[in-house]
PDB file of C-alpha atoms in Angstrom:
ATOM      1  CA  UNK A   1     254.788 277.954  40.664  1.00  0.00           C
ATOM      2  CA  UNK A   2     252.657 274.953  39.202  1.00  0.00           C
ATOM      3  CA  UNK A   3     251.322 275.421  35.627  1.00  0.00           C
ATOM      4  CA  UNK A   4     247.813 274.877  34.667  1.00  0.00           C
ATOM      5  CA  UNK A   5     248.228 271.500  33.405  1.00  0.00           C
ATOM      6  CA  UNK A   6     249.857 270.786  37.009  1.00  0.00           C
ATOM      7  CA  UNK A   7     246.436 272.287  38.369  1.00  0.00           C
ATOM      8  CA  UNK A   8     244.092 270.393  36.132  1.00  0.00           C
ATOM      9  CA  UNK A   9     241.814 267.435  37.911  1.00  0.00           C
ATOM     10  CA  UNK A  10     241.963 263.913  36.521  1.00  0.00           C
ATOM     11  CA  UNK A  11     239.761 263.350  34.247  1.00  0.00           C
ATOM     12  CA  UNK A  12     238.758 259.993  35.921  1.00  0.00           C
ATOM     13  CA  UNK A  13     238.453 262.357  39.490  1.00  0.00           C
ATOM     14  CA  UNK A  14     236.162 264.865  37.487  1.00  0.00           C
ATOM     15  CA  UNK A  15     233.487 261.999  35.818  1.00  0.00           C
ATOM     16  CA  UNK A  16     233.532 260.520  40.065  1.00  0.00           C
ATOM     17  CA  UNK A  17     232.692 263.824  40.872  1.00  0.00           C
ATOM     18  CA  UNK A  18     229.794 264.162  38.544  1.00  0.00           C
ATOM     19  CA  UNK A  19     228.307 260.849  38.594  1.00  0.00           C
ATOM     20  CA  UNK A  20     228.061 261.518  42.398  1.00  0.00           C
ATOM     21  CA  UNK A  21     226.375 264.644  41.688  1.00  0.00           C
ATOM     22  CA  UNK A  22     223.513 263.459  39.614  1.00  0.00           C
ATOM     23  CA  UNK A  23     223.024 259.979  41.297  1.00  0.00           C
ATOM     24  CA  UNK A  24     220.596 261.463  43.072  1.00  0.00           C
ATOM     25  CA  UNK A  25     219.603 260.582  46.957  1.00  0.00           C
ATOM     26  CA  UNK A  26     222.108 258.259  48.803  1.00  0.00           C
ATOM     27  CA  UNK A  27     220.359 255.152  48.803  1.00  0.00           C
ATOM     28  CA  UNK A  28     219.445 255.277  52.492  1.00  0.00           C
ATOM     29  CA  UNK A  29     217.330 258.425  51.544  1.00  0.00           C
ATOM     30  CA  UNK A  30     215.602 256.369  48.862  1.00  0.00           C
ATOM     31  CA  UNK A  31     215.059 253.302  51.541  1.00  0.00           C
ATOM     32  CA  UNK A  32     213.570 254.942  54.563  1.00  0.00           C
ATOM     33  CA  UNK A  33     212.288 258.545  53.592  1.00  0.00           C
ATOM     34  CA  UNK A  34     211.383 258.021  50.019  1.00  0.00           C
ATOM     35  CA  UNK A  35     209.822 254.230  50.429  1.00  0.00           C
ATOM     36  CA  UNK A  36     208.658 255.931  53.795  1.00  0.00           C
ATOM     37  CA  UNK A  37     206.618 258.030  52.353  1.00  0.00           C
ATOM     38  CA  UNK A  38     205.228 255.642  50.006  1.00  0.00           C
ATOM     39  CA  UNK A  39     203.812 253.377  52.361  1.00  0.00           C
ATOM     40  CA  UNK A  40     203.038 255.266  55.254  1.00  0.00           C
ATOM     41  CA  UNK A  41     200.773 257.521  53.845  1.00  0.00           C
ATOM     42  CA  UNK A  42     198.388 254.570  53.360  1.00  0.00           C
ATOM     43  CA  UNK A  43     199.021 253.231  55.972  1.00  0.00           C
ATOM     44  CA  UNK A  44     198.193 256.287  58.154  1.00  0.00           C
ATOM     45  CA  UNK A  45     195.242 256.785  56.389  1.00  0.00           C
ATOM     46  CA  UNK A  46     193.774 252.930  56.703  1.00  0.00           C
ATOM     47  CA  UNK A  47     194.690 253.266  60.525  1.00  0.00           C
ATOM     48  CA  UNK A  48     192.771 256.559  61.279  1.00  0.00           C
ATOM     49  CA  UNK A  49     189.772 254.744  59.197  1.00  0.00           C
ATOM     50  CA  UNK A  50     190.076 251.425  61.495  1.00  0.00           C
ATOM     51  CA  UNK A  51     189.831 253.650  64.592  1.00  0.00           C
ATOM     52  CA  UNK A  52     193.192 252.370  65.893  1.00  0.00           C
ATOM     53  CA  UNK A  53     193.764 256.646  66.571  1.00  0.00           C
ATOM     54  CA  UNK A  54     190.705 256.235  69.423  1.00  0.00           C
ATOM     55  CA  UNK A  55     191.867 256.180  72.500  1.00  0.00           C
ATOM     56  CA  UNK A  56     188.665 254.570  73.832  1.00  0.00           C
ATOM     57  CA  UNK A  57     189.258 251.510  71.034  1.00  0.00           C
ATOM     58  CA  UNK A  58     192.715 250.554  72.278  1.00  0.00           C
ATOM     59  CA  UNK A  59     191.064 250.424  76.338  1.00  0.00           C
ATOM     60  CA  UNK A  60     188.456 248.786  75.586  1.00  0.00           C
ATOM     61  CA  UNK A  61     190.404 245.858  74.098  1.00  0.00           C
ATOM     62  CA  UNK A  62     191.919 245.935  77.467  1.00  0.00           C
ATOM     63  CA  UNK A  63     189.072 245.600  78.952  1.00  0.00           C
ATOM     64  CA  UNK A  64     187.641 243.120  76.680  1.00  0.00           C
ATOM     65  CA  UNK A  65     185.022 245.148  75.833  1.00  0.00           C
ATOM     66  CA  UNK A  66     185.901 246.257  72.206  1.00  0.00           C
ATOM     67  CA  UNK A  67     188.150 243.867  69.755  1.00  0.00           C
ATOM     68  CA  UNK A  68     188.798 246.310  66.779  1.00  0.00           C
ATOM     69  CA  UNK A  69     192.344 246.477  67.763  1.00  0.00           C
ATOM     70  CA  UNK A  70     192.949 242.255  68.245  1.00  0.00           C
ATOM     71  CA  UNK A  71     190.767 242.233  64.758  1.00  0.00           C
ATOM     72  CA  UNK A  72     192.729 244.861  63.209  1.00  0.00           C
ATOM     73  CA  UNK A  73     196.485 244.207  64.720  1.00  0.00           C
ATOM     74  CA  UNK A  74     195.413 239.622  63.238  1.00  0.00           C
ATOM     75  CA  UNK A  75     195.133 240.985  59.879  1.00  0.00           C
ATOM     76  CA  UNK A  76     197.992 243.087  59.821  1.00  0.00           C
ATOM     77  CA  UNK A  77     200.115 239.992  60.548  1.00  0.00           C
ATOM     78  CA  UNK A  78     198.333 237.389  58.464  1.00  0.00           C
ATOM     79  CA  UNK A  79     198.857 239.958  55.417  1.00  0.00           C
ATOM     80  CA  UNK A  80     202.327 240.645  56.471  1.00  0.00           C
ATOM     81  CA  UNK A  81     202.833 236.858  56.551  1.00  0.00           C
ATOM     82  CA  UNK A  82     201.139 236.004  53.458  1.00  0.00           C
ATOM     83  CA  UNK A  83     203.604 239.050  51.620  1.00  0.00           C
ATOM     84  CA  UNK A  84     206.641 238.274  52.862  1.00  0.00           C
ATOM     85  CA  UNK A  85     206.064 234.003  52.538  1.00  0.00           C
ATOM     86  CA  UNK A  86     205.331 234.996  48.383  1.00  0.00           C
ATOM     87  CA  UNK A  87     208.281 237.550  48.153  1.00  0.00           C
ATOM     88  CA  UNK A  88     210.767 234.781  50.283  1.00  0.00           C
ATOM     89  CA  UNK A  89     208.882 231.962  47.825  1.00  0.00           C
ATOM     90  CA  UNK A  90     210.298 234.544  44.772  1.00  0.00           C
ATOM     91  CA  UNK A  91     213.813 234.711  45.672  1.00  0.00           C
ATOM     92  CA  UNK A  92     213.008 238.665  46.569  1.00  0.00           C
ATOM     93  CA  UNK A  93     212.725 238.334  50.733  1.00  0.00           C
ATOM     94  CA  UNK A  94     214.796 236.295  53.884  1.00  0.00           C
ATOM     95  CA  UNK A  95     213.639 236.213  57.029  1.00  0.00           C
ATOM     96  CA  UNK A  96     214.925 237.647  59.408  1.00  0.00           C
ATOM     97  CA  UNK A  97     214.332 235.466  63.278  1.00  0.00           C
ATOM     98  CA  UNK A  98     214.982 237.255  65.768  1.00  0.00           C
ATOM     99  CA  UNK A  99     215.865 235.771  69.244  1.00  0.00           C
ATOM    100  CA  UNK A 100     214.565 238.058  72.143  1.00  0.00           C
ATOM    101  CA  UNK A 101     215.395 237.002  76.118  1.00  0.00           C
ATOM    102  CA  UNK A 102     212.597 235.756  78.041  1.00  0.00           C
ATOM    103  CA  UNK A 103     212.448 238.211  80.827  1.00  0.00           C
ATOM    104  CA  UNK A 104     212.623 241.042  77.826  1.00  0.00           C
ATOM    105  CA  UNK A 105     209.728 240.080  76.522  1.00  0.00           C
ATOM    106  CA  UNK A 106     207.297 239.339  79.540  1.00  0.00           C
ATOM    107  CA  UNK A 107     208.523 242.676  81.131  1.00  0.00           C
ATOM    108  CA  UNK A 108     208.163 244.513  78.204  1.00  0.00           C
ATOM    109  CA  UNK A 109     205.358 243.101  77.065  1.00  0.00           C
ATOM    110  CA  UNK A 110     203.980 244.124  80.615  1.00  0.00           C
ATOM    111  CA  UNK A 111     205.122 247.892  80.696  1.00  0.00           C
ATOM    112  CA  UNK A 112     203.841 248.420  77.080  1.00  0.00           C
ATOM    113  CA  UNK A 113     200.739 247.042  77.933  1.00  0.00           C
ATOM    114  CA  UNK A 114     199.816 248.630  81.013  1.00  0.00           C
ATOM    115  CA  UNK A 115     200.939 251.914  79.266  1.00  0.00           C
ATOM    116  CA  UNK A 116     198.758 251.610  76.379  1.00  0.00           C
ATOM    117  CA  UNK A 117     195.410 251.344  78.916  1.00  0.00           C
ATOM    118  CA  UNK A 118     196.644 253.655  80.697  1.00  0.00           C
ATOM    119  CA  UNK A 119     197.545 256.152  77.633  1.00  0.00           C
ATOM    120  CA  UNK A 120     195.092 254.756  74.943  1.00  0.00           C
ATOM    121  CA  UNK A 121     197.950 254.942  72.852  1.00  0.00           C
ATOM    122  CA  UNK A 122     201.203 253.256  72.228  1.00  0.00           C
ATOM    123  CA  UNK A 123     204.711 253.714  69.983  1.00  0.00           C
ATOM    124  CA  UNK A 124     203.101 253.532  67.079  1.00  0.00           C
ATOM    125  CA  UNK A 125     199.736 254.761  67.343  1.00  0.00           C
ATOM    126  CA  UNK A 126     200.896 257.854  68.887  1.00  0.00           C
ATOM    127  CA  UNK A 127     201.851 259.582  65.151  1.00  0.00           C
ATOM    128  CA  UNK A 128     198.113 258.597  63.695  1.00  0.00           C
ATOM    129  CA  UNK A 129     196.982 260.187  67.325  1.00  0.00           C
ATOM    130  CA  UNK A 130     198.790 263.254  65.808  1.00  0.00           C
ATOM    131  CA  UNK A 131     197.836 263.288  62.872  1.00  0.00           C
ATOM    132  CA  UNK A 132     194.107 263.208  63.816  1.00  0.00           C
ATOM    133  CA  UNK A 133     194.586 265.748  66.836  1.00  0.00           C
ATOM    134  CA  UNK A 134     193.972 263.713  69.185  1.00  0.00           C
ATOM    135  CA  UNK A 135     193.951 265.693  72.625  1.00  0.00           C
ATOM    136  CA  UNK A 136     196.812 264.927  74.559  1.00  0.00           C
ATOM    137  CA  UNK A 137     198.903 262.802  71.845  1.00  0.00           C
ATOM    138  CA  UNK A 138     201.247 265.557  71.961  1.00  0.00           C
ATOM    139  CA  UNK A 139     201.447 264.536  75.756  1.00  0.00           C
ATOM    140  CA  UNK A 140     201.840 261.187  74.985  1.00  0.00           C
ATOM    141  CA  UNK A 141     204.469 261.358  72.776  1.00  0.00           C
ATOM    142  CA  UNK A 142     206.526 263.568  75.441  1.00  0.00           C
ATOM    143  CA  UNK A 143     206.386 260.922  77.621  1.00  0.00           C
ATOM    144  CA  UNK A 144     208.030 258.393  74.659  1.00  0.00           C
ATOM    145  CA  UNK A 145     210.380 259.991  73.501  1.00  0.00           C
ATOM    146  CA  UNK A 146     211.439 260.305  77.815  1.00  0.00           C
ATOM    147  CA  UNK A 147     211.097 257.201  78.080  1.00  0.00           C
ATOM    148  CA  UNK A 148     213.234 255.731  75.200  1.00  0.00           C
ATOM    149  CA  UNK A 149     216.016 257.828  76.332  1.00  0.00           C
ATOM    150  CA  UNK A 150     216.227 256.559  79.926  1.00  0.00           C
ATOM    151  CA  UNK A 151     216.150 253.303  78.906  1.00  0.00           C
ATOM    152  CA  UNK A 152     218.702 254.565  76.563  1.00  0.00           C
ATOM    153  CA  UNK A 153     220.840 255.518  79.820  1.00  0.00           C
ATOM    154  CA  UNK A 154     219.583 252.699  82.026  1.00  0.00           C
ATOM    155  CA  UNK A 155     220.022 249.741  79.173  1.00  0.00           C
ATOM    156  CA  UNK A 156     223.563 248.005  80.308  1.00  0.00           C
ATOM    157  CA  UNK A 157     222.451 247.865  83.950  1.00  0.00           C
ATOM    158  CA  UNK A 158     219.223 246.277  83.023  1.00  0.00           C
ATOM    159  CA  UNK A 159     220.593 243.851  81.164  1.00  0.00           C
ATOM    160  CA  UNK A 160     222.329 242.837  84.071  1.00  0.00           C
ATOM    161  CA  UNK A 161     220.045 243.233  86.716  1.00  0.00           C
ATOM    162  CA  UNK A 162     217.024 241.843  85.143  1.00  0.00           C
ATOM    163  CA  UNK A 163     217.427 240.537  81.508  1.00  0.00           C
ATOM    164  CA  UNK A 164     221.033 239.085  81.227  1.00  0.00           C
ATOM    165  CA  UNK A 165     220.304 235.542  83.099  1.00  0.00           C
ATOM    166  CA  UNK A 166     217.113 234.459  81.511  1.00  0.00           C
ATOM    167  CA  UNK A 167     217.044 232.129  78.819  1.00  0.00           C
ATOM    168  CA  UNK A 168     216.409 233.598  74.773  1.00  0.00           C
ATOM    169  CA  UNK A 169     213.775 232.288  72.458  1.00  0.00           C
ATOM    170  CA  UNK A 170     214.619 230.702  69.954  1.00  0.00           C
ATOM    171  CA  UNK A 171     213.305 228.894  66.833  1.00  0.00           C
ATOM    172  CA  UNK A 172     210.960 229.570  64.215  1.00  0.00           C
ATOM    173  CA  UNK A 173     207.512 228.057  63.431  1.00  0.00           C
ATOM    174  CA  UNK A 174     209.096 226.984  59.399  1.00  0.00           C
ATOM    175  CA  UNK A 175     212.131 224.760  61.492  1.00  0.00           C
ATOM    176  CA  UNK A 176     209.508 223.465  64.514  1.00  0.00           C
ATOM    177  CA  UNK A 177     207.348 222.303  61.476  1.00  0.00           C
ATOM    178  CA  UNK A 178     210.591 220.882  58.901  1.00  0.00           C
ATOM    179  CA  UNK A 179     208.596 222.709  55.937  1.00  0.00           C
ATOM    180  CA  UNK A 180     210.017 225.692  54.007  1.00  0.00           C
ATOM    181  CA  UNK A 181     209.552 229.378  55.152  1.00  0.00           C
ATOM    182  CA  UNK A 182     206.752 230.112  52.483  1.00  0.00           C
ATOM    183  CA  UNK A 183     204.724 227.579  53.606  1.00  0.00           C
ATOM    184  CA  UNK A 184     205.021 228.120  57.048  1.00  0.00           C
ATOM    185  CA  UNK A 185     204.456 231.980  56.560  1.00  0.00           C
ATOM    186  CA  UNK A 186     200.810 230.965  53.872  1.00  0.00           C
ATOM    187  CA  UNK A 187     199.606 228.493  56.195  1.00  0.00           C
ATOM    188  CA  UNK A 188     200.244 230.562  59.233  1.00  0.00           C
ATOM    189  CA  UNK A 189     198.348 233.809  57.729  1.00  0.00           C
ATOM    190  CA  UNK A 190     195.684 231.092  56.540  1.00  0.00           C
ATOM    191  CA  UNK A 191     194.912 229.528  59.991  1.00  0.00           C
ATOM    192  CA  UNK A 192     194.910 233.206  60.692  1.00  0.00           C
ATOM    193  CA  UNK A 193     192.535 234.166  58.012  1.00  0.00           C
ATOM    194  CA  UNK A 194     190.012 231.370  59.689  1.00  0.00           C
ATOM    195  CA  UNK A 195     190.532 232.508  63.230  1.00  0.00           C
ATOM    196  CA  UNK A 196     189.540 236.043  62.608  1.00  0.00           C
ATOM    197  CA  UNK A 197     186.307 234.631  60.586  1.00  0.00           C
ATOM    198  CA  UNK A 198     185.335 232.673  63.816  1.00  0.00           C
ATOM    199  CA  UNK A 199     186.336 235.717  66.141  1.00  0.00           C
ATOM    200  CA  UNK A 200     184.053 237.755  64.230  1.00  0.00           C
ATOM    201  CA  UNK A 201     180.994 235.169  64.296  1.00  0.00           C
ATOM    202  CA  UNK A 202     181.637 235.094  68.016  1.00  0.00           C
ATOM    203  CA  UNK A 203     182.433 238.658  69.037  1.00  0.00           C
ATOM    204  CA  UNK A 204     181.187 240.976  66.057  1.00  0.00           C
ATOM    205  CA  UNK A 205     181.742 244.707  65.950  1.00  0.00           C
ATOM    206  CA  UNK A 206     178.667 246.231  67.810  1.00  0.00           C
ATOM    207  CA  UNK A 207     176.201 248.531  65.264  1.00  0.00           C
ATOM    208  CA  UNK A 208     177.398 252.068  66.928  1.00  0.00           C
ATOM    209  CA  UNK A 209     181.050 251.320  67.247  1.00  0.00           C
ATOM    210  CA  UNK A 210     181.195 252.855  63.723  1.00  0.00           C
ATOM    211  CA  UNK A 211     180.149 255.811  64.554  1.00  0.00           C
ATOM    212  CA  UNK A 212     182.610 256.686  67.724  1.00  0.00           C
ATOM    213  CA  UNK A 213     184.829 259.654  67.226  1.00  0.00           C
ATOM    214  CA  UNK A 214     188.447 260.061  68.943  1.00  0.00           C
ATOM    215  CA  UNK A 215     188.086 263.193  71.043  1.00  0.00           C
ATOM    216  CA  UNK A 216     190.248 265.630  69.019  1.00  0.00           C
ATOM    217  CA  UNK A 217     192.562 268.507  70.618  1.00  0.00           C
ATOM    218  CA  UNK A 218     189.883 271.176  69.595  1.00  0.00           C
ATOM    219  CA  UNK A 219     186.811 269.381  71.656  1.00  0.00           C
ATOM    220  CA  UNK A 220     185.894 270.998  74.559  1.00  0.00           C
ATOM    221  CA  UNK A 221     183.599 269.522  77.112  1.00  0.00           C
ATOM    222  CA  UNK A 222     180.253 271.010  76.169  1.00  0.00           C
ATOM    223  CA  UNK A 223     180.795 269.291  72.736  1.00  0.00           C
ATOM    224  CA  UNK A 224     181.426 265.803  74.856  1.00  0.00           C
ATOM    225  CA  UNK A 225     177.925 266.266  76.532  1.00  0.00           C
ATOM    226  CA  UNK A 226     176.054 267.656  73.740  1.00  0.00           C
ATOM    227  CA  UNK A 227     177.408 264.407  71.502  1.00  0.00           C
ATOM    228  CA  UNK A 228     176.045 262.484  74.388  1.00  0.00           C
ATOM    229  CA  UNK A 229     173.011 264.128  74.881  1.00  0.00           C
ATOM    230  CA  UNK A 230     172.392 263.709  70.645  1.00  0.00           C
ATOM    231  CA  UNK A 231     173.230 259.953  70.974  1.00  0.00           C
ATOM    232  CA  UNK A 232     170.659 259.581  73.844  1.00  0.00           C
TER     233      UNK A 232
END
């Protein structure tokens, strides 16, 4: 038989054992749930408000006839590159370049492009969709999460058959220049910044795009007609 001080936990064992239980979340809890949450809520909110969740907005960039989404997507990246060129210029940021194949990028370019018109949605518009009910998001989604898991099953042989041979892309705009990453990143959102002032003098937002509404999963048709009927 083993006595109680044979029993007894180390007291180095025992203050392990607590600190772990009052550190709190595990620190990929805090990163992508927590900082998640933070940010996406905002974001969800400014991208319903932009009218990114309307179907009829994403086709009709398509078809050239709308350019919320170019307008909207531009100023997404020239803030993102104006944030991460200060945080990189702070010490708090790298970049991180990534080099995609060739053929990866006009064929997937091409399949998420042609499903977008055909959808009015995409990977990431698809949760707003939800959020705003959206008819047939739901749908949409279904066919996304299908789709990621046969490429899932399908990803070493297209590799080989179609991606493996053609050349990667490589570079980055800071090393083509021979200037530093923060300026690169500032000037790039800047020549940005003027582009989507020009685009706007050129093509602005019509006076009744404002007041579109995505259909939601609660319209029926008679509410379609009667909106059009009201509008006529």
């Amino acid at each position: 038989s083993h006595s109680p001080a044979d029993m007894a936990v180390p007291a180095e064992t025992l203050t392990k054992t607590l600190e772990a239980q009052h550190a709190g979340p595990p620190p990929l809890f805090k990163r992508f749930v927590l900082m998640g949450g933070v940010t996406g809520v905002p974001f969800g909110f400014a991208f319903d408000r932009s009218r990114m969740s309307d179907p009829d907005v994403i086709r009709g960039q398509f078809n050239l006839t709308d350019h919320r989404m170019l307008k909207t997507f531009l100023s997404a990246v020239a803030t993102g590159a104006s944030v991460i060129g200060a945080l990189n210029a702070l010490g708090l940021a790298a970049p991180k370049v990534k080099t995609p194949h060739a053929a990866a990028a006009v064929l997937g370019g091409a399949l998420l492009g042609s499903g977008m018109h055909i959808a009015g949605s995409c990977p990431g518009t698809v949760f707003g969709q939800l959020g705003a009910q959206v008819k047939d998001a739901w749908w949409v989604l279904g066919g996304g999460i299908a789709g990621t898991a046969t490429y899932a099953l399908l990803h070493e042989r297209i590799m080989k058959t179609f991606i493996g041979a053609s050349p990667k892309i490589t570079g980055s705009l800071d090393r083509l220049l021979g200037v530093s990453y923060p300026v690169a990143a500032l000037g790039f959102a800047a020549v940005l910044g003027l582009g989507l002032w020009a685009l706007e003098k050129v093509l602005p937002e019509p006076a009744s795009s404002s007041a579109s509404q995505p259909a939601r999963s609660g319209d029926g048709a008679d509410g379609a007609d009667g909106g059009a009927d009201a509008g006529d």
